[in-house]
mmCIF file of C-alpha atoms in Angstrom:
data_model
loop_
_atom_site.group_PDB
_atom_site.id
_atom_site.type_symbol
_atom_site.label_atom_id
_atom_site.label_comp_id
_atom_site.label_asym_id
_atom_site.label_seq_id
_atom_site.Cartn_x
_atom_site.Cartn_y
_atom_site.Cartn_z
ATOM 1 C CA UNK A 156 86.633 73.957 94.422
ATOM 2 C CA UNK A 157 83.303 73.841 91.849
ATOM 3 C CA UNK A 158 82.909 76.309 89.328
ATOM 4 C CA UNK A 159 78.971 77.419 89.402
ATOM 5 C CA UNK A 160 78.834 80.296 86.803
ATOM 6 C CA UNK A 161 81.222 82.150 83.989
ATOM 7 C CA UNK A 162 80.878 85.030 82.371
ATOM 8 C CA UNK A 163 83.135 87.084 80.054
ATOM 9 C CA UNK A 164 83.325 90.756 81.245
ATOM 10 C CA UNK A 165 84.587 94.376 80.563
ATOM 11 C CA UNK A 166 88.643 93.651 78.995
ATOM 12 C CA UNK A 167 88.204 90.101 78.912
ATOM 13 C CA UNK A 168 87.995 89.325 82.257
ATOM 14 C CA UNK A 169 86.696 86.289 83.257
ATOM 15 C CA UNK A 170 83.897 85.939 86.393
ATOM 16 C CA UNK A 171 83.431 82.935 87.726
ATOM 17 C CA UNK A 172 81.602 82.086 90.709
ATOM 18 C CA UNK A 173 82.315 78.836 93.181
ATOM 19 C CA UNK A 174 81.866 76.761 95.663
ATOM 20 C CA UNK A 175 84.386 75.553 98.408
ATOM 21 C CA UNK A 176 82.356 73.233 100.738
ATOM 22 C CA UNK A 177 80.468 76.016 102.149
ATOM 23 C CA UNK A 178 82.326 79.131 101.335
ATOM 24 C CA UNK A 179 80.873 80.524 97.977
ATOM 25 C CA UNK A 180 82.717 82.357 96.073
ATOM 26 C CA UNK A 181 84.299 84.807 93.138
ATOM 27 C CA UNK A 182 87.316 84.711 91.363
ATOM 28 C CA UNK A 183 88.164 87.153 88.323
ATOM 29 C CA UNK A 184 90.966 86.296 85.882
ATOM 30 C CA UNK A 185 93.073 88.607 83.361
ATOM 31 C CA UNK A 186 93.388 87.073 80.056
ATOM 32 C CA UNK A 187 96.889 86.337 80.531
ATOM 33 C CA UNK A 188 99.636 83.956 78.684
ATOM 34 C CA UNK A 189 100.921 83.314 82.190
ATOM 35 C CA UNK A 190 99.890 82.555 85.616
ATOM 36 C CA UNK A 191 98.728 86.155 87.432
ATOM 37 C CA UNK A 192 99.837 87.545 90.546
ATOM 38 C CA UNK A 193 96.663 86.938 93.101
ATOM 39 C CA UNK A 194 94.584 89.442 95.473
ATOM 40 C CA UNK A 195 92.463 88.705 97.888
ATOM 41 C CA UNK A 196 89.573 90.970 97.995
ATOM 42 C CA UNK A 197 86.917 91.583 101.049
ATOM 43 C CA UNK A 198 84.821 94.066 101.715
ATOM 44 C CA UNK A 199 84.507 95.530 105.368
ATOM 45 C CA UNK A 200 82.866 94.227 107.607
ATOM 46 C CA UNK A 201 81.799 91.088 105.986
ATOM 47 C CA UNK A 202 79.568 92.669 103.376
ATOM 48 C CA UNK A 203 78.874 89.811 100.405
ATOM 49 C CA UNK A 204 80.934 89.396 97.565
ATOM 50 C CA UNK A 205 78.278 90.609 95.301
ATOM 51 C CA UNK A 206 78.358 94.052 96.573
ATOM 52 C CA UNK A 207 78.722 96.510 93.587
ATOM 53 C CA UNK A 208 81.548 98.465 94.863
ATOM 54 C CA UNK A 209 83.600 95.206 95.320
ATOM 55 C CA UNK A 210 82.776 93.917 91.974
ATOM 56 C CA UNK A 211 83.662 96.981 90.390
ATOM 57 C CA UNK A 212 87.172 96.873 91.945
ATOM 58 C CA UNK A 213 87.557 93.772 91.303
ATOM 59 C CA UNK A 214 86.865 93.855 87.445
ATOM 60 C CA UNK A 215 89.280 96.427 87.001
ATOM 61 C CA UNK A 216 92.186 95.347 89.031
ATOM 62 C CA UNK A 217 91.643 91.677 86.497
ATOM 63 C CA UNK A 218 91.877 94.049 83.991
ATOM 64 C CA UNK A 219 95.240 95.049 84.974
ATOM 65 C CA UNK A 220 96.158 91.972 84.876
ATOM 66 C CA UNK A 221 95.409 90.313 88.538
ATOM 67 C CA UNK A 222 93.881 87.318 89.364
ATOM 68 C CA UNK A 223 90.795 88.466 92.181
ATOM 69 C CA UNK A 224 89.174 86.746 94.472
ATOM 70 C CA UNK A 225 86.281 87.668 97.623
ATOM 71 C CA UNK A 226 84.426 84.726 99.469
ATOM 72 C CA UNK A 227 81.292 85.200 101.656
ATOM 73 C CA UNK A 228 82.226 85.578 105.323
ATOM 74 C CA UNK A 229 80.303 83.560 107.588
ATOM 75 C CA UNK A 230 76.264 84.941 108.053
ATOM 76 C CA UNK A 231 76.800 87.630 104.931
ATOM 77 C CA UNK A 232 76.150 87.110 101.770
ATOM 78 C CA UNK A 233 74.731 84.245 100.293
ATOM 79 C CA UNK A 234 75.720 82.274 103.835
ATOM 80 C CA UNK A 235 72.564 81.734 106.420
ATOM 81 C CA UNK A 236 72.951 84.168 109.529
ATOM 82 C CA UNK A 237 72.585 82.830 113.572
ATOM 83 C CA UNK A 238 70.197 84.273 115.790
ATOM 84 C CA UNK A 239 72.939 85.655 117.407
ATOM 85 C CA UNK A 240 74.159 87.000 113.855
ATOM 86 C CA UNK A 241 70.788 88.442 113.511
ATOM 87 C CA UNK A 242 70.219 90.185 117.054
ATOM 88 C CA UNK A 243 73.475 91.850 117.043
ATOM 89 C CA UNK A 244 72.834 93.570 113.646
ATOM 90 C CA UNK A 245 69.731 94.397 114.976
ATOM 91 C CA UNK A 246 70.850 96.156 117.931
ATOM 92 C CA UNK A 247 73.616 98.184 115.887
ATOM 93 C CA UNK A 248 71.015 99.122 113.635
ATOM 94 C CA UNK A 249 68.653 99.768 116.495
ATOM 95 C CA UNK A 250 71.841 102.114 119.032
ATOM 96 C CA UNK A 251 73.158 104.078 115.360
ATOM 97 C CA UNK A 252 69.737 105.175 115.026
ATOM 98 C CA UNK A 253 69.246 106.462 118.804
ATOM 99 C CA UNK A 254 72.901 108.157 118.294
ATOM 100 C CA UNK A 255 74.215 105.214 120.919
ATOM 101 C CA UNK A 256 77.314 104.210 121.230
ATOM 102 C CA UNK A 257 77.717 100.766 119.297
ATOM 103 C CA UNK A 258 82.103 99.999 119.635
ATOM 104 C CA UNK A 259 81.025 97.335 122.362
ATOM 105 C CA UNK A 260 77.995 95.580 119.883
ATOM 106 C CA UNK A 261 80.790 95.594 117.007
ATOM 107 C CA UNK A 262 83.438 94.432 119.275
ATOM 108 C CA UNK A 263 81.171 91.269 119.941
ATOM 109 C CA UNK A 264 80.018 90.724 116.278
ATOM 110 C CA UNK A 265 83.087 91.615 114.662
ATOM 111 C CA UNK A 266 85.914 89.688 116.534
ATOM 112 C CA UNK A 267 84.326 85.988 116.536
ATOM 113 C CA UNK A 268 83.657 86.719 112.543
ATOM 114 C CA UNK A 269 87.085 87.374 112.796
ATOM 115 C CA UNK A 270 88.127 84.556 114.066
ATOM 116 C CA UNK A 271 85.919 82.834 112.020
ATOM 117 C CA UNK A 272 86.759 84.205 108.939
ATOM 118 C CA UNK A 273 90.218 83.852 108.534
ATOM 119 C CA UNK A 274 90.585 80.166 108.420
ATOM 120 C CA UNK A 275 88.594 79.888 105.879
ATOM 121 C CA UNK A 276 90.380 82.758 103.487
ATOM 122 C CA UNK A 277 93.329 80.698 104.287
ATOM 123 C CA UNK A 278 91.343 77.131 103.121
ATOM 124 C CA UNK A 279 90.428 79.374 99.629
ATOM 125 C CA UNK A 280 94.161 80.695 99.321
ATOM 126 C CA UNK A 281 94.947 76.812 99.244
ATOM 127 C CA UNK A 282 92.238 75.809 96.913
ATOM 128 C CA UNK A 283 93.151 79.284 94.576
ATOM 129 C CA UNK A 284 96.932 78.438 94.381
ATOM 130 C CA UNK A 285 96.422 75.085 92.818
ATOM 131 C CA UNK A 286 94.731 76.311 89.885
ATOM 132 C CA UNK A 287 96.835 77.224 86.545
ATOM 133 C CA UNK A 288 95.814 80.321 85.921
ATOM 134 C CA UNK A 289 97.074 81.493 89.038
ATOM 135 C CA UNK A 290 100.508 82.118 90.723
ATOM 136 C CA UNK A 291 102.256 83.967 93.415
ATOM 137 C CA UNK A 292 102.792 86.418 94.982
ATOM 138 C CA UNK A 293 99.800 87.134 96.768
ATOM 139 C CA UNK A 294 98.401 90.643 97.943
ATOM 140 C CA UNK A 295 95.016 91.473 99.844
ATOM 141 C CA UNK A 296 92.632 94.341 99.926
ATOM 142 C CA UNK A 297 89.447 95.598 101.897
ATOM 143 C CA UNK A 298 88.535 94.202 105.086
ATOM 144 C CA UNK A 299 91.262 96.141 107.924
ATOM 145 C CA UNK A 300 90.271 93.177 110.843
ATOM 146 C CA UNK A 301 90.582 90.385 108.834
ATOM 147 C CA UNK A 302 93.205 91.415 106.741
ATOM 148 C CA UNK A 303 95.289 92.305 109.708
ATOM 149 C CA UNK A 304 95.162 88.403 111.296
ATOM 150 C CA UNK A 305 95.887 86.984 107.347
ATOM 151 C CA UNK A 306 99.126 89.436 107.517
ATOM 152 C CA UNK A 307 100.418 88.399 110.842
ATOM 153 C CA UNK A 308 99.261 84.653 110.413
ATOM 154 C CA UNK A 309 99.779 83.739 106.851
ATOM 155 C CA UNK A 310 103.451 84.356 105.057
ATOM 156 C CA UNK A 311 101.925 84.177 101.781
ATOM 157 C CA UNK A 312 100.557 87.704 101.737
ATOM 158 C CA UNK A 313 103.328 89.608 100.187
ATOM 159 C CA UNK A 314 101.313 93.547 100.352
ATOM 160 C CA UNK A 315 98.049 94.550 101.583
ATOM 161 C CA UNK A 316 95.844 97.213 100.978
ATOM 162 C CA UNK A 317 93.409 98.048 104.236
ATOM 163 C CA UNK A 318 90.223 100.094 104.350
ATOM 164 C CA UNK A 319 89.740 102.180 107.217
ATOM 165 C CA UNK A 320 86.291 102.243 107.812
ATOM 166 C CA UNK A 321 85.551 98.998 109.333
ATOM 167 C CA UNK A 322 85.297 98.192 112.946
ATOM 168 C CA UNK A 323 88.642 97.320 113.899
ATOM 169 C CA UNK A 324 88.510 94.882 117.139
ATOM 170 C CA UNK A 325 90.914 95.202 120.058
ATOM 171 C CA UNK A 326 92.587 92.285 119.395
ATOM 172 C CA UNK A 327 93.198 93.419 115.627
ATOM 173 C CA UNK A 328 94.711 96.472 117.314
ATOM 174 C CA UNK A 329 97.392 94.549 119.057
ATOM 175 C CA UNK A 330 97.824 92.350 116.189
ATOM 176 C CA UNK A 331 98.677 95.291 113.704
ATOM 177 C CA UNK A 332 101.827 95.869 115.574
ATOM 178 C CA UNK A 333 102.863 92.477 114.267
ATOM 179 C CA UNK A 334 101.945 93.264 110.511
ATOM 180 C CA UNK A 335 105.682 93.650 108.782
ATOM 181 C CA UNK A 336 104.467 93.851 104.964
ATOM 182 C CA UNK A 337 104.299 96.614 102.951
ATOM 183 C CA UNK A 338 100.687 98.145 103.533
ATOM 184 C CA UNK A 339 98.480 100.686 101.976
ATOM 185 C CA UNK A 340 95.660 102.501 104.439
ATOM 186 C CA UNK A 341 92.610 104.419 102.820
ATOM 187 C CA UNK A 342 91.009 106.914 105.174
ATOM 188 C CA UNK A 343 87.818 108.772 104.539
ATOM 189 C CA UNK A 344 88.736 111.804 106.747
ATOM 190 C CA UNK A 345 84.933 112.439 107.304
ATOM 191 C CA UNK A 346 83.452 109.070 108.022
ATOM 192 C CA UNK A 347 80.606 109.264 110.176
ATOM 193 C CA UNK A 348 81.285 105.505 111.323
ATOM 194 C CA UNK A 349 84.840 105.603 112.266
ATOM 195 C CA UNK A 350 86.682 108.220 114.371
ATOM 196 C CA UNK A 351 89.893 109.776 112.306
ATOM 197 C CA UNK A 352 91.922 109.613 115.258
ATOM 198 C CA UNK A 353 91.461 105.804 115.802
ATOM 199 C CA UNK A 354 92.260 105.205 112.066
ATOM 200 C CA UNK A 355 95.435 107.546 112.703
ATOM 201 C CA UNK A 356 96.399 105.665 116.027
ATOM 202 C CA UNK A 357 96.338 102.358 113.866
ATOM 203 C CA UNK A 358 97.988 103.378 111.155
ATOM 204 C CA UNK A 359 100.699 104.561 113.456
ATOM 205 C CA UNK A 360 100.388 101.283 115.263
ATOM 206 C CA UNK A 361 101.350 98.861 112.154
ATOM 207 C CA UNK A 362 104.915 97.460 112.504
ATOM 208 C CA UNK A 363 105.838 97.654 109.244
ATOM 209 C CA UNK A 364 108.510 99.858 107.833
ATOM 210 C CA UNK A 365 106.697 100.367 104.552
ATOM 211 C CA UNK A 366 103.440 102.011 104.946
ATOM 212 C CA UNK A 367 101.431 104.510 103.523
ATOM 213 C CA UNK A 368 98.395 106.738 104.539
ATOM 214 C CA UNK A 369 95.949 107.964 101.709
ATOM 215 C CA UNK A 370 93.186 110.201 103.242
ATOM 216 C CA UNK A 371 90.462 111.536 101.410
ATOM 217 C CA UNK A 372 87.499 114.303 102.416
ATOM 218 C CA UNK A 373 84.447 112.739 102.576
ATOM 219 C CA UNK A 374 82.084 109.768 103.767
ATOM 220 C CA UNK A 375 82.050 106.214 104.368
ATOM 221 C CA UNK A 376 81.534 105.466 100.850
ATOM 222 C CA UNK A 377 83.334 108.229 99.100
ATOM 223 C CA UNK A 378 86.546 106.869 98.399
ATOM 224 C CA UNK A 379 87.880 108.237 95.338
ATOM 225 C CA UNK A 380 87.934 105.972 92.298
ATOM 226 C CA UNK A 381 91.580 107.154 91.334
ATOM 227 C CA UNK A 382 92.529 104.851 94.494
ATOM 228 C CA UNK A 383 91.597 101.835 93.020
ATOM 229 C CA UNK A 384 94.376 102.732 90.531
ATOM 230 C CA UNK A 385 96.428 104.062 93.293
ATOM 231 C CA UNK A 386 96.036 101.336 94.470
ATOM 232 C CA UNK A 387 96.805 99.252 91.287
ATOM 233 C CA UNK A 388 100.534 100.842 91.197
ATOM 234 C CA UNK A 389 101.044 99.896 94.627
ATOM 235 C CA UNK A 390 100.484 96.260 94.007
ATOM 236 C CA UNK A 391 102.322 96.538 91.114
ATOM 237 C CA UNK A 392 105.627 97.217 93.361
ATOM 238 C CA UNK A 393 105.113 94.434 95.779
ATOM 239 C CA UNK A 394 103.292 91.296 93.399
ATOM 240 C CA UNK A 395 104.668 91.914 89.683
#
């Protein structure tokens, strides 16, 4: 792991960005006389790590004394995209603005970045764990696809927090039934990009005994701030 950049922000916090062979990266550390409990931050759907919303959240849960991390899934970001990458955005683009249906484009553009993806959150956990500044346990937030495969195939994840607005792929689906860690779900009860009732049928599809539903009115992107804090006390339970 290469540290590229460093910045001192808001509380102390301290942004760095990085390099893992090709995953680029961001970590965000508390000021803190001991090692901080880590969380693994994505945004949906593969969205870069530079997205405002993410580093927003991810400033403030450092400030509450996390370490935070979010890599650039492969084609997003600051990571070059495939032709393939590039026609199938271009046909979801091109069937949401005809009012088409688009679960079968997402199904084939989601689940390989999927697949894809989670190795290499697993290669960062490795690379994050080693450094002082940084102990267990270790939570995860954003990303409901990927996040599910981490939880079923990686025992370090102690608590996750899951957004319900990404595309969720039928393989994810199944999967969820083997997710056994406590788990937060955020629902927008009026996103235009995800139907309620499939959010509902996977929340009540998670195998875990210790699971929560938060649903808010409003959007895709209208997620109350309060549940990043929410979401802060819940984290608190599982990782401190």
């Amino acid at each position: 792991m290469q540290f590229t950049s460093e910045q001192r922000v808001d509380d102390g916090v301290l942004e760095r960005e990085f390099t893992l062979g090709e995953i680029p990266g961001a970590l965000w550390t508390p000021e803190s006389p001991t090692p901080a409990p880590l969380i693994l931050m994505a945004h949906n759907n593969g969205l870069p790590k530079g997205a405002s919303r993410l580093v927003a959240r991810a400033r403030h849960t450092a400030a509450y004394g996390y370490a935070v991390a979010s890599i650039d899934a492969p084609g997003c970001g600051d990571r070059p995209r495939s032709a393939a990458d590039e026609q199938a955005r271009a046909d979801i683009r091109r069937a949401m603005q005809a009012g088409e249906p688009v679960d079968e484009i997402f199904e084939s553009f989601i689940g390989p970045l999927v697949e894809k993806a989670v190795p290499e959150w697993q290669t960062t956990l490795d690379a994050l764990l080693t450094l002082p500044e940084i102990g267990g346990p270790v939570g995860y937030s954003g990303w409901t696809a990927v996040g599910i495969r981490l939880a079923v195939v990686e025992p370090r994840i102690a608590a996750a927090g899951f957004f319900a607005g990404g595309y969720v792929p039928h393989a994810q689906r199944e999967e969820a039934r083997q997710v056994g860690i406590p788990l937060l779900f955020l629902l927008q009860w009026d996103d235009e990009g995800n139907p309620r009732q499939r959010a509902l049928d996977l929340f009540d599809a998670f195998g875990t005994k210790e699971k929560t539903l938060h649903a808010n009115l409003g959007g895709h992107t209208g997620t109350p701030w309060f549940e990043v804090e929410d979401g802060g006390r819940f984290f608190g339970r599982h990782l401190k």
